[in-house]
Short mmCIF file of C-alpha atoms and ligand atoms in Angstrom, two decimals:
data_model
loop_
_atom_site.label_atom_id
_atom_site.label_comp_id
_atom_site.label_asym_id
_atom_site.label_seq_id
_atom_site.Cartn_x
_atom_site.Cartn_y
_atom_site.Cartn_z
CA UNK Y 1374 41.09 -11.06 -27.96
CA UNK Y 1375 38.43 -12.41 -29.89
CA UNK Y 1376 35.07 -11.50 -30.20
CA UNK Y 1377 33.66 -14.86 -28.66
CA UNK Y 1378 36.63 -14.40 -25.65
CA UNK Y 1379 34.91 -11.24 -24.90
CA UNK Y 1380 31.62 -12.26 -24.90
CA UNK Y 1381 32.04 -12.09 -20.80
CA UNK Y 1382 33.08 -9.04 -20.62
CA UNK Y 1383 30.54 -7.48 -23.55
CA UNK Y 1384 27.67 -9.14 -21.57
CA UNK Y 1385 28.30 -6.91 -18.52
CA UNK Y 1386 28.86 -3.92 -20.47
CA UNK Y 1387 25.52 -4.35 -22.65
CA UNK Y 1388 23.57 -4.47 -18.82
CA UNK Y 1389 25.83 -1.58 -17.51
CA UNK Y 1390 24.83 0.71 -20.86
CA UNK Y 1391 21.12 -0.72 -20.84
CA UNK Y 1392 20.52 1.48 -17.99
CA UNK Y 1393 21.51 4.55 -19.39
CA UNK Y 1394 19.29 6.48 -21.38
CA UNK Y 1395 19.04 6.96 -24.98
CA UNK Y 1396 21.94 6.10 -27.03
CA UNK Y 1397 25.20 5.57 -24.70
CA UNK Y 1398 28.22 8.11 -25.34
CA UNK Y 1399 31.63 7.14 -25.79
CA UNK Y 1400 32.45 8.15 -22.90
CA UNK Y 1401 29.72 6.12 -21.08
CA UNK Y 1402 31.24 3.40 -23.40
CA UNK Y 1403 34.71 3.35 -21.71
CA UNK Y 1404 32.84 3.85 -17.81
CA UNK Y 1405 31.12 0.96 -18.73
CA UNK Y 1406 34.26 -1.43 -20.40
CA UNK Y 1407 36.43 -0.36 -16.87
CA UNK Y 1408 33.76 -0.84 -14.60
CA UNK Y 1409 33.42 -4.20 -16.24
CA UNK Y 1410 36.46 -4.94 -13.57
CA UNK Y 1411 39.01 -5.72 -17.33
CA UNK Y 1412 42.30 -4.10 -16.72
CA UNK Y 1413 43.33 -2.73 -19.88
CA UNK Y 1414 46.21 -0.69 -21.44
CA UNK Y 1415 45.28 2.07 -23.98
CA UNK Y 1416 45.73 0.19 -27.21
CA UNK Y 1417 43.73 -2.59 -25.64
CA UNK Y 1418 41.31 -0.27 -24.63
CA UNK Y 1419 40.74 1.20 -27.64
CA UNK Y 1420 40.73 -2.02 -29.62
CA UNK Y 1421 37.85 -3.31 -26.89
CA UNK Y 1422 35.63 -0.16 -27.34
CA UNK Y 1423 36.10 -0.83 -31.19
CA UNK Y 1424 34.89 -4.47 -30.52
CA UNK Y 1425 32.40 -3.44 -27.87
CA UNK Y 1426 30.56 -0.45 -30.32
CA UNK Y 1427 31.17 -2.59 -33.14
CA UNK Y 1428 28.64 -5.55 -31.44
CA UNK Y 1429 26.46 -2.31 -29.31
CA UNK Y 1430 25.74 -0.45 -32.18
CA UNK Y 1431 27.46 -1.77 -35.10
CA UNK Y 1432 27.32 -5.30 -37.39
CA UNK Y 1433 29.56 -7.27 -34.70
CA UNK Y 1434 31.56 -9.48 -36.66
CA UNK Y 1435 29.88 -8.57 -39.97
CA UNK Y 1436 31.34 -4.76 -39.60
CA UNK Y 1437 35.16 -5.59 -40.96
CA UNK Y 1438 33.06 -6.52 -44.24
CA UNK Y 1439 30.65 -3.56 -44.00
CA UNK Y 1440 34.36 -0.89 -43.35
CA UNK Y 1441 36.23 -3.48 -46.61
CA UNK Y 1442 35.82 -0.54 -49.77
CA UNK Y 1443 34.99 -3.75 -52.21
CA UNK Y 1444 32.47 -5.48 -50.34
CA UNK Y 1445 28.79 -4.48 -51.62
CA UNK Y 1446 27.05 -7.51 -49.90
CA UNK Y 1447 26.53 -9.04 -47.09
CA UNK Y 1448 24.33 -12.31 -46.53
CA UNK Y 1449 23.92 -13.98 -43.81
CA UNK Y 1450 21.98 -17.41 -43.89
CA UNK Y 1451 23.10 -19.18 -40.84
CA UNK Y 1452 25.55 -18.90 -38.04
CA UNK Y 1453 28.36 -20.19 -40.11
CA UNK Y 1454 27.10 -19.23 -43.62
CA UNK Y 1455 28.05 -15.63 -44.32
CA UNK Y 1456 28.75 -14.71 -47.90
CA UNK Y 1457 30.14 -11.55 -49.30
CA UNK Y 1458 30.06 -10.07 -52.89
CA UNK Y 1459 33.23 -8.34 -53.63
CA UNK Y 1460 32.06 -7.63 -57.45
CA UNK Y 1461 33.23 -11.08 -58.39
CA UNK Y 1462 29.97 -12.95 -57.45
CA UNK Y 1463 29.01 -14.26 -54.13
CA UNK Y 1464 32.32 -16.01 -51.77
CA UNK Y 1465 31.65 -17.87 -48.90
CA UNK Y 1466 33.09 -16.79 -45.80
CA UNK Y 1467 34.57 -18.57 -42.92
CA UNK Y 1468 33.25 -16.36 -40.35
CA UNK Y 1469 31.22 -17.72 -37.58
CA UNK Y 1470 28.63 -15.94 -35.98
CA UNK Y 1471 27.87 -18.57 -33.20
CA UNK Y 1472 24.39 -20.01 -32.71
CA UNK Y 1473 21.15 -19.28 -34.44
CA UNK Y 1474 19.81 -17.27 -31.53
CA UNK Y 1475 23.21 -15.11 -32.12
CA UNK Y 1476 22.51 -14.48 -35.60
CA UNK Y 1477 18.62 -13.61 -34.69
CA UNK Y 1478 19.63 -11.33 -31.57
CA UNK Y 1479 22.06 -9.60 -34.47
CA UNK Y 1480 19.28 -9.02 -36.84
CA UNK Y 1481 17.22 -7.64 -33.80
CA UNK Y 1482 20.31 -5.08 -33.01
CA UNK Y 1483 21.02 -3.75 -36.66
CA UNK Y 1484 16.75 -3.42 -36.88
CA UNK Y 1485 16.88 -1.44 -33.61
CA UNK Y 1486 19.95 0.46 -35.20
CA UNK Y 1487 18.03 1.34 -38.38
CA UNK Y 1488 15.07 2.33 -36.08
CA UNK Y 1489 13.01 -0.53 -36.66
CA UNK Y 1490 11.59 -3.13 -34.21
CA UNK Y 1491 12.20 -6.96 -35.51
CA UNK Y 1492 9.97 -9.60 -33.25
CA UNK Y 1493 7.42 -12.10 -33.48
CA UNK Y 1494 4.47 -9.48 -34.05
CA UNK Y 1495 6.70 -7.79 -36.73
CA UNK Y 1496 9.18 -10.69 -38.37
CA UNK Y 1497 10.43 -8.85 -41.35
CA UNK Y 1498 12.49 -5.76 -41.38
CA UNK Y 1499 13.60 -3.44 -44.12
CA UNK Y 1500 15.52 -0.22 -42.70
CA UNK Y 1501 18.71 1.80 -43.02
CA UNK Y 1502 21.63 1.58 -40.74
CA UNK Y 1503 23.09 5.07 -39.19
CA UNK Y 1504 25.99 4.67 -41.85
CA UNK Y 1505 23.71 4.24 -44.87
CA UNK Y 1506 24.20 0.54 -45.40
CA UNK Y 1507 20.48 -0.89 -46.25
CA UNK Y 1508 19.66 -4.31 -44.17
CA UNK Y 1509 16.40 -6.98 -44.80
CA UNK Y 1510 16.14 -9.38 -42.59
CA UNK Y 1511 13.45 -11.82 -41.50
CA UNK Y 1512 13.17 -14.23 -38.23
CA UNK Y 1513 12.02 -17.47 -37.83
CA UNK Y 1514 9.08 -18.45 -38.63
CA UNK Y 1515 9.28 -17.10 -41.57
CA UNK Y 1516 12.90 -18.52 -42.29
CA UNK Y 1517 14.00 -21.85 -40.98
CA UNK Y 1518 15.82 -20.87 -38.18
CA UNK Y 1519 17.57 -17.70 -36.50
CA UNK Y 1520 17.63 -15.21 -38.96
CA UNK Y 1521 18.61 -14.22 -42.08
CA UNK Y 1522 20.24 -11.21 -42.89
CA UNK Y 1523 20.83 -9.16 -45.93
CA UNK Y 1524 22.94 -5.91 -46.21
CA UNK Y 1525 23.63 -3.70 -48.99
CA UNK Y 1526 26.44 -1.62 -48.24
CA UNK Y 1527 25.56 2.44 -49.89
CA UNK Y 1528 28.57 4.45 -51.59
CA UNK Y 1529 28.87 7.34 -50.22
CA UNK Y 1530 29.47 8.81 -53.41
CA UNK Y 1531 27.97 8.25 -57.27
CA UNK Y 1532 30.28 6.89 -59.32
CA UNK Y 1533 30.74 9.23 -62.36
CA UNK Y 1534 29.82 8.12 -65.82
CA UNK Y 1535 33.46 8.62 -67.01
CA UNK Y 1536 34.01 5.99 -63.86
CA UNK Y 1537 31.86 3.94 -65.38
CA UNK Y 1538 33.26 3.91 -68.46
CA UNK Y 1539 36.51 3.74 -67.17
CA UNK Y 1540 35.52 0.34 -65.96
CA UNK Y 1541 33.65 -0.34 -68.32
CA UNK Y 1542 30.17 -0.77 -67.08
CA UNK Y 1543 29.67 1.42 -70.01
CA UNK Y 1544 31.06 0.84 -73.27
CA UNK Y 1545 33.02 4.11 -74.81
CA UNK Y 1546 31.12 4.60 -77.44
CA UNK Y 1547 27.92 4.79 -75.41
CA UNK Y 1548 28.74 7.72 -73.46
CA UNK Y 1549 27.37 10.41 -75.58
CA UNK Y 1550 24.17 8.29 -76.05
CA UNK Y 1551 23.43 8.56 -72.45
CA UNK Y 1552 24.41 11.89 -71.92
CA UNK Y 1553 22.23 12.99 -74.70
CA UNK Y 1554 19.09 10.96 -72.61
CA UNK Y 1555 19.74 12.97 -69.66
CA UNK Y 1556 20.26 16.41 -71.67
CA UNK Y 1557 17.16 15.93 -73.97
CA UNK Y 1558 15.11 15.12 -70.83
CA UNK Y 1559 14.05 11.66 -72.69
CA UNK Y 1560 12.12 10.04 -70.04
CA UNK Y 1561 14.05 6.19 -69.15
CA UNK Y 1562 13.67 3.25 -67.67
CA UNK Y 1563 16.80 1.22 -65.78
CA UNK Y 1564 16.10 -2.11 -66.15
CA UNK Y 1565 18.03 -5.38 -64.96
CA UNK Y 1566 18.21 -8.23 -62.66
CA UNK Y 1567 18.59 -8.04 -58.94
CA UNK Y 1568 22.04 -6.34 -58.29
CA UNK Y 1569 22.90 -5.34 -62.05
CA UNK Y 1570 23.87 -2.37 -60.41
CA UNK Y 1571 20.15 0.05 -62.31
CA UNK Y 1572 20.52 2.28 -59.03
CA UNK Y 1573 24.55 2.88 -59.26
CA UNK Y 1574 23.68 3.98 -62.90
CA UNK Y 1575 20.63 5.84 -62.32
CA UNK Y 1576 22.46 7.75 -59.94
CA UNK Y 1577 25.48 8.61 -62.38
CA UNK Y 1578 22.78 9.53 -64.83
CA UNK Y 1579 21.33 11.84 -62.22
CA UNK Y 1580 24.99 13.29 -61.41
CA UNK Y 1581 24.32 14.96 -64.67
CA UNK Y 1582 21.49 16.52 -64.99
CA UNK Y 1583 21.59 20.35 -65.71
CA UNK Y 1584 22.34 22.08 -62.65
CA UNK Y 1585 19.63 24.62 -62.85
CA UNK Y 1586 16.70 21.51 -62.66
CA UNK Y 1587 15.34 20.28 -59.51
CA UNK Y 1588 15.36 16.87 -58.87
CA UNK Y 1589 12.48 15.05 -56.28
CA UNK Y 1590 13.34 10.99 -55.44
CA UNK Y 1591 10.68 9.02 -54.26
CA UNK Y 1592 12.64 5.57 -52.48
CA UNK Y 1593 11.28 3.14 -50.68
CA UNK Y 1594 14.68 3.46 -48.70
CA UNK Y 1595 17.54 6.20 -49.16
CA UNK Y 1596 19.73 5.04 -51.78
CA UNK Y 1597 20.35 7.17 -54.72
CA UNK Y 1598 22.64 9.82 -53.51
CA UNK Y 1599 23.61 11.74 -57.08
CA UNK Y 1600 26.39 14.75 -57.32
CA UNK Y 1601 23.66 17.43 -57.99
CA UNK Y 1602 22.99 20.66 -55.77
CA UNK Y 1603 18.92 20.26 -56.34
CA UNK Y 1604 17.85 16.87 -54.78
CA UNK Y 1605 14.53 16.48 -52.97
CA UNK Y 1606 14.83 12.98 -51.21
CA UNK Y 1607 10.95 11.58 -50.32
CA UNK Y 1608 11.07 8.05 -48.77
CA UNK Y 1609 8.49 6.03 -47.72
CA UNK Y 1610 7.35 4.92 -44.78
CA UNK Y 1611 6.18 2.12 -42.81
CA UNK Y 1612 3.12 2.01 -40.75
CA UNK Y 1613 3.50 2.01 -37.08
CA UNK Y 1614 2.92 -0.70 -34.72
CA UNK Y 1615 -0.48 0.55 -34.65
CA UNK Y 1616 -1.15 -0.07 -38.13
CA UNK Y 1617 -1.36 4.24 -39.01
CA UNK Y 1618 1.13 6.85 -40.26
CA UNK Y 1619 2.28 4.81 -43.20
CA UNK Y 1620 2.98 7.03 -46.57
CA UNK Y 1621 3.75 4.79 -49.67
CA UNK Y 1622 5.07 5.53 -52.56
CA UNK Y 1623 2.24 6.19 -54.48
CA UNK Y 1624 1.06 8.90 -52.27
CA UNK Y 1625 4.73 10.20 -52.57
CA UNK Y 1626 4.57 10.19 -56.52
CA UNK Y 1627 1.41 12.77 -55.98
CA UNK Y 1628 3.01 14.94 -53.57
CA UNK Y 1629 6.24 14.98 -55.88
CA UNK Y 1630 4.09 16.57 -58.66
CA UNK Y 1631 3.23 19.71 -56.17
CA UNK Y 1632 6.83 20.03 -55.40
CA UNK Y 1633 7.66 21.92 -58.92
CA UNK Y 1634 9.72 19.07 -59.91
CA UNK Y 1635 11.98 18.96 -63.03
CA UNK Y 1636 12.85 15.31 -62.82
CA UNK Y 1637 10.84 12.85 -61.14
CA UNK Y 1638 12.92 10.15 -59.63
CA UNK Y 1639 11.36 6.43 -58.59
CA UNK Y 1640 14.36 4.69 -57.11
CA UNK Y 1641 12.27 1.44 -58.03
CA UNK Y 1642 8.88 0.24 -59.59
CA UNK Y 1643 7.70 -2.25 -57.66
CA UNK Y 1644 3.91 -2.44 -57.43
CA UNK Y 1645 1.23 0.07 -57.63
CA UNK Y 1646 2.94 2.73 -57.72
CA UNK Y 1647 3.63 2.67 -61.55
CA UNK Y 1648 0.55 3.68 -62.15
CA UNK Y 1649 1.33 7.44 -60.29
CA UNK Y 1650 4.09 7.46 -62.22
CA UNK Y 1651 2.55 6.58 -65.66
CA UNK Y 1652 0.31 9.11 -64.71
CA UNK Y 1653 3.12 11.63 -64.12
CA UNK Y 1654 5.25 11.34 -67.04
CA UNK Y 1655 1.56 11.63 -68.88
CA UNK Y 1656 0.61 14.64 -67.50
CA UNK Y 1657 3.40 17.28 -68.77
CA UNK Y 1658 6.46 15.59 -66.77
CA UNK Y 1659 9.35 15.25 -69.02
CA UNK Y 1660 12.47 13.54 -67.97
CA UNK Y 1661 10.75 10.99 -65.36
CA UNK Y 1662 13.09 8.31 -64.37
CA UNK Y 1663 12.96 4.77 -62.59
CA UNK Y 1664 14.50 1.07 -62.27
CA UNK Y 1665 12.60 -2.13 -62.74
CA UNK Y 1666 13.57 -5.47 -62.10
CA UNK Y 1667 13.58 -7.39 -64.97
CA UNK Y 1668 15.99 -10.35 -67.16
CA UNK Y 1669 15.76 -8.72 -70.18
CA UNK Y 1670 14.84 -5.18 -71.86
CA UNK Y 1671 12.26 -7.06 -73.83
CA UNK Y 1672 10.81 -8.46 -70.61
CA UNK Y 1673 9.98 -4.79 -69.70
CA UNK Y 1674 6.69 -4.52 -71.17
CA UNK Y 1675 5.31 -7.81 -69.65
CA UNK Y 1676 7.10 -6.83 -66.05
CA UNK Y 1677 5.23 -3.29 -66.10
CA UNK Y 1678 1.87 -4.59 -67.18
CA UNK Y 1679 2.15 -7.42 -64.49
CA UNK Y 1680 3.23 -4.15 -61.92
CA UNK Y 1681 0.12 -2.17 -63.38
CA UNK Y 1682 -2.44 -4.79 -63.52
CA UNK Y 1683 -1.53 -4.57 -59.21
CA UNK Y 1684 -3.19 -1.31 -59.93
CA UNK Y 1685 -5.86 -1.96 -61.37
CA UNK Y 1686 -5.02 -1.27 -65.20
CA UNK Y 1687 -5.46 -3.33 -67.82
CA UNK Y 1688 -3.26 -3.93 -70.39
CA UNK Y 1689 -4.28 -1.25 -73.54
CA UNK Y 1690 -4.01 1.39 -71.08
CA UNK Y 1691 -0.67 0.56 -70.15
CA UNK Y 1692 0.50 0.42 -73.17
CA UNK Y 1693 -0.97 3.54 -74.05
CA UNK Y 1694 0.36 5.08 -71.34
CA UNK Y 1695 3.71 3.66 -71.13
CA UNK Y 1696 4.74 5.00 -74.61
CA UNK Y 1697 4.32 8.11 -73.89
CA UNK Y 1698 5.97 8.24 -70.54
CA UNK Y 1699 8.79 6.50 -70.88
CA UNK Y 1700 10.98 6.92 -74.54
CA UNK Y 1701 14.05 4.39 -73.63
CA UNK Y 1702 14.71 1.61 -71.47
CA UNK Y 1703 19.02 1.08 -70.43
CA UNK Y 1704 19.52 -2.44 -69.13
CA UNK Y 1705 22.24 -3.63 -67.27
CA UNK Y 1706 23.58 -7.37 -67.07
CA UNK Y 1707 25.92 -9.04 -64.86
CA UNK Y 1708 28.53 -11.61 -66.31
CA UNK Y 1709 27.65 -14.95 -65.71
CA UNK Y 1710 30.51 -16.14 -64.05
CA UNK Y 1711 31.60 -15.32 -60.64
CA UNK Y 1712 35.00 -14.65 -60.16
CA UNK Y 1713 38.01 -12.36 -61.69
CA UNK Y 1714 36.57 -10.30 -64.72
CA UNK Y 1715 32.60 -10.96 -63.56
CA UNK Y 1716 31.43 -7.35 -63.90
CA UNK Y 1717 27.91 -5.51 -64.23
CA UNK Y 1718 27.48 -3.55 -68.12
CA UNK Y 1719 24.91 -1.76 -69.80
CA UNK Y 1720 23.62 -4.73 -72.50
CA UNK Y 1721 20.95 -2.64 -74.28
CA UNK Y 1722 19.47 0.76 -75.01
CA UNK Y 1723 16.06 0.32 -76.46
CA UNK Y 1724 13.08 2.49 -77.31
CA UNK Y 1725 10.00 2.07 -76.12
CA UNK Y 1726 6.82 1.58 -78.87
CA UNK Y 1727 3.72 0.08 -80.09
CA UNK Y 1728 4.17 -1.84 -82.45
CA UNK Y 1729 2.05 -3.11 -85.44
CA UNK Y 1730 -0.84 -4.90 -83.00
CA UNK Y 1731 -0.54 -2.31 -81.05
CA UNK Y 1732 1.17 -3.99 -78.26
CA UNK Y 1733 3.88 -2.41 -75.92
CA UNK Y 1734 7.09 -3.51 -76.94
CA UNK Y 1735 11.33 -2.57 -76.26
CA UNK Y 1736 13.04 -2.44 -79.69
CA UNK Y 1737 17.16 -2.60 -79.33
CA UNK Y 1738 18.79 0.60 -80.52
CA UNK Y 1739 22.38 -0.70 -79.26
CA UNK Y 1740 23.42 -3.82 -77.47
CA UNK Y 1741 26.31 -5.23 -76.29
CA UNK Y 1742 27.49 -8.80 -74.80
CA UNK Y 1743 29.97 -6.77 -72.17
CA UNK Y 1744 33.25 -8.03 -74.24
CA UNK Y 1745 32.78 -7.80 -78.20
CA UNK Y 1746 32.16 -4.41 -80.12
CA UNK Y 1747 28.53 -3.17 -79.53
CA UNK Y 1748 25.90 -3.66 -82.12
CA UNK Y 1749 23.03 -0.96 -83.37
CA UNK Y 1750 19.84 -2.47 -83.51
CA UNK Y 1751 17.30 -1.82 -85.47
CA UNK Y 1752 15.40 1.23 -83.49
CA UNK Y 1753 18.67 3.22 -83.36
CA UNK Y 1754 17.78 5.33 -86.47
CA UNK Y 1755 14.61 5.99 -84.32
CA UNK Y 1756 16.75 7.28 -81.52
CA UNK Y 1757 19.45 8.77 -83.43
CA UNK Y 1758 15.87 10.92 -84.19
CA UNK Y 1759 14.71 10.94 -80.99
CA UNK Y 1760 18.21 12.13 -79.27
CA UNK Y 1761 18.48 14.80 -82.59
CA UNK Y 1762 21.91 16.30 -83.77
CA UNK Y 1763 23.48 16.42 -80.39
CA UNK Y 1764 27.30 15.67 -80.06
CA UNK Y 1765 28.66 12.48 -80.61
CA UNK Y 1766 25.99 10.36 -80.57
CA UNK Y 1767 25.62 9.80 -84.93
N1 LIG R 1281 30.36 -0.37 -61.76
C1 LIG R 1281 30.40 -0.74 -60.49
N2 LIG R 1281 31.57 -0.85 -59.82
C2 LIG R 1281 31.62 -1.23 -58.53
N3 LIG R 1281 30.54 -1.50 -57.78
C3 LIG R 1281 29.35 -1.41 -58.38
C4 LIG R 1281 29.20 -1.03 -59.74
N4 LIG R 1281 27.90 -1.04 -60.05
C5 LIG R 1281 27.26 -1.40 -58.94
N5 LIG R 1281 28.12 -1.63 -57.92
C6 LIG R 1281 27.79 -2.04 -56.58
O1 LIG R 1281 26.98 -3.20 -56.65
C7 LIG R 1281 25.95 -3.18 -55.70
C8 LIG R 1281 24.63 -3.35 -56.41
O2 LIG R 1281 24.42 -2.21 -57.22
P1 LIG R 1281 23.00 -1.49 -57.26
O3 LIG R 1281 22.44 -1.25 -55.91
O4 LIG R 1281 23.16 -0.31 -58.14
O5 LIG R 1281 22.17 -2.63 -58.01
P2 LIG R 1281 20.60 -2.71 -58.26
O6 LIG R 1281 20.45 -3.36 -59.58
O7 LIG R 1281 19.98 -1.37 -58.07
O8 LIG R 1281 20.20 -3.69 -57.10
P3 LIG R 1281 18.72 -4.01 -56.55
O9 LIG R 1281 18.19 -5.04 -57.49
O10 LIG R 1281 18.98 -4.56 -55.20
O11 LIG R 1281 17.96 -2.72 -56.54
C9 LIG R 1281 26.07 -1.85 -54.98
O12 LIG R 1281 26.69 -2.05 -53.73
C10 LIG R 1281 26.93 -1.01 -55.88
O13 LIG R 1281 27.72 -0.07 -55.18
MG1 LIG R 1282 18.40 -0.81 -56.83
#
């Protein structure tokens, strides 16, 4: 039976279970499919209660992609436009969702799943599912019609950086470079396009950190979940439908620094917020950490002025500030081409400087067009230096 064939038979269910209480139990669940009047054998049963908890509480038709190990995207435009990324770029689907009040009442469900209302007053929604996955999704008016849905499905582990070198995300030789960033508490930036994959390697940079340091993350939602014993997780929060109780990050980057933190952690730089930070890593903290979104390492500098200027800062004192807080920047690319052998790499490690004008610039110490042997670049004397006689990395 299909999804759409039970539609009947989920309808009375949902008004059977709306009258109970809080969230229904499975066993409520199974009153509620036999009092629907379907006689059922077990298997059957227990395939409808999958079907029935996977549209209650779960992504409906959208979960088999959400349960598939490879998928780490889910988009959903329209009714009958669902694409998945299965690390070969984006591939249509032929999945069909029904109308564009279907797809809107979905969006509704997963927001009220992720604790989050999703209606006219309040048309945009970015929350976490019980299972971790992330969802964004907006109603119309603001898109053209229904909804549109985007889910970002969380590992619920960190890949290791020997993982990552095994498939190579990293190239070989790079390993020790990285490790020595982490061990020598140099303070770095993750930088890349949407998707490049800067929190999957921020949290395998995190996995090693010494085990004795504690480690505070400030997220706008839970995402970086690194193998370390010593993880504070701080995320922010909206405000309420009154308008009060919101805490953003900013305020979360100055309660971090009364936490005795040994790493500072922003799962992403996205506005104002910098500023804390450059404040931070200014003020004694070593080892700081964040991603940005940006096309190129050398688009850094440009992409944190723009974030600081939201701040109020002008441009000399982010410079000056920058340099000091953060020593390296690690961007990550995506191969242009969707399909067998796309993949996400590390395309640069650069240092962060002034340079003769006095401007903030990212000068490649090692880059690498995800195929060909890597290159050193000119700053990698300066963070041969920087890293100093560790193992492996001259
Ligand atoms: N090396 C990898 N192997 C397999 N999957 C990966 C790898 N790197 C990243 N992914 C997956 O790709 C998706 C995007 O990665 P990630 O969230 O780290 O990217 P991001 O650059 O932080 O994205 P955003 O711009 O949305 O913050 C995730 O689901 C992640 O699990
Ligand atoms: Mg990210």
């Amino acid at each position: 039976m299909s999804m759409r064939e039970g539609e009947p038979v989920l309808a009375g269910v949902r008004e059977r279970l709306s009258r109970v209480a809080g969230p229904p139990t499975r066993a409520q669940v199974v009153d509620a499919v036999q009092a629907s009047g379907l006689v059922l054998g077990s298997t059957a049963l227990a395939e409808m209660l999958a079907q029935v908890r996977a549209e209650l509480f779960g992504a409906g038709e959208l979960q088999r992609f959400l349960d598939d190990p490879l998928v780490t995207d889910v988009l959903v435009n329209g009714p009958a436009e669902v694409w998945v990324d299965r690390g070969r770029g984006l591939e249509r689907t032929d999945v069909d969702l029904g109308t564009a009040q279907d797809v809107r009442e979905l969006a509704v469900r997963l927001a009220a799943a992720g604790g989050q209302r999703l209606d006219d007053a309040s048309p945009t929604v970015d929350a976490r599912l019980p299972d971790g996955t992330r969802l964004h999704a907006v109603i119309e008016p603001v898109c053209a019609s229904g909804a549109v849905i985007s889910l970002r499905v969380l590992r619920a582990r960190a890949f290791t950086v020997a993982e990552l070198v095994e498939t190579w995300m990293i190239p070989p030789g790079w390993e020790p470079v990285l490790r020595a960033v982490v061990r020598e508490r140099v303070s770095f930036l993750v930088s890349g396009a949407t998707g490049t994959g800067k929190t999957t390697l921020l949290a395998a940079l995190l996995s090693l950190v010494d085990r004795g340091e504690r480690i505070v993350t400030i997220e706008e939602a839970r995402e970086l979940v690194p193998d370390h014993p010593h993880v504070v997780s701080l995320v922010a929060r909206r405000p309420n439908v009154e308008g009060s109780g919101a805490v953003d990050l900013s305020a979360l980057v100055r309660n971090a620094l009364r936490m005795r933190p040994d790493r500072i952690v922003l799962g992403e730089c996205r506005g104002a917020e910098v500023r804390d930070v450059l404040t931070a890593l200014n003020t004694g903290h070593e080892g700081g950490c964040a991603t940005v979104h940006a096309n190129a390492a050398g688009d850094v500098p440009a992409r944190l002025e723009a974030l600081a200027a939201l701040a109020g800062m002008d441009r000399e004192a982010v410079a000056a500030q920058a340099v000091s807080a953060f020593d390296v920047v690690i961007h990550l690319r995506r191969t242009r081409h969707a399909g067998e052998g796309a993949r996400r790499f590390v395309s640069e490690v650069a240092l962060v400087r002034r340079d003769e004008r006095d401007r903030l610039v990212v000068t490649p110490a090692l880059t690498w067009n995800g195929v060909g042997a890597p290159q050193e670049g000119g700053g990698w004397p300066a963070l041969v230096e920087r890293l100093g006689p560790g193992e492996g990395v001259r």
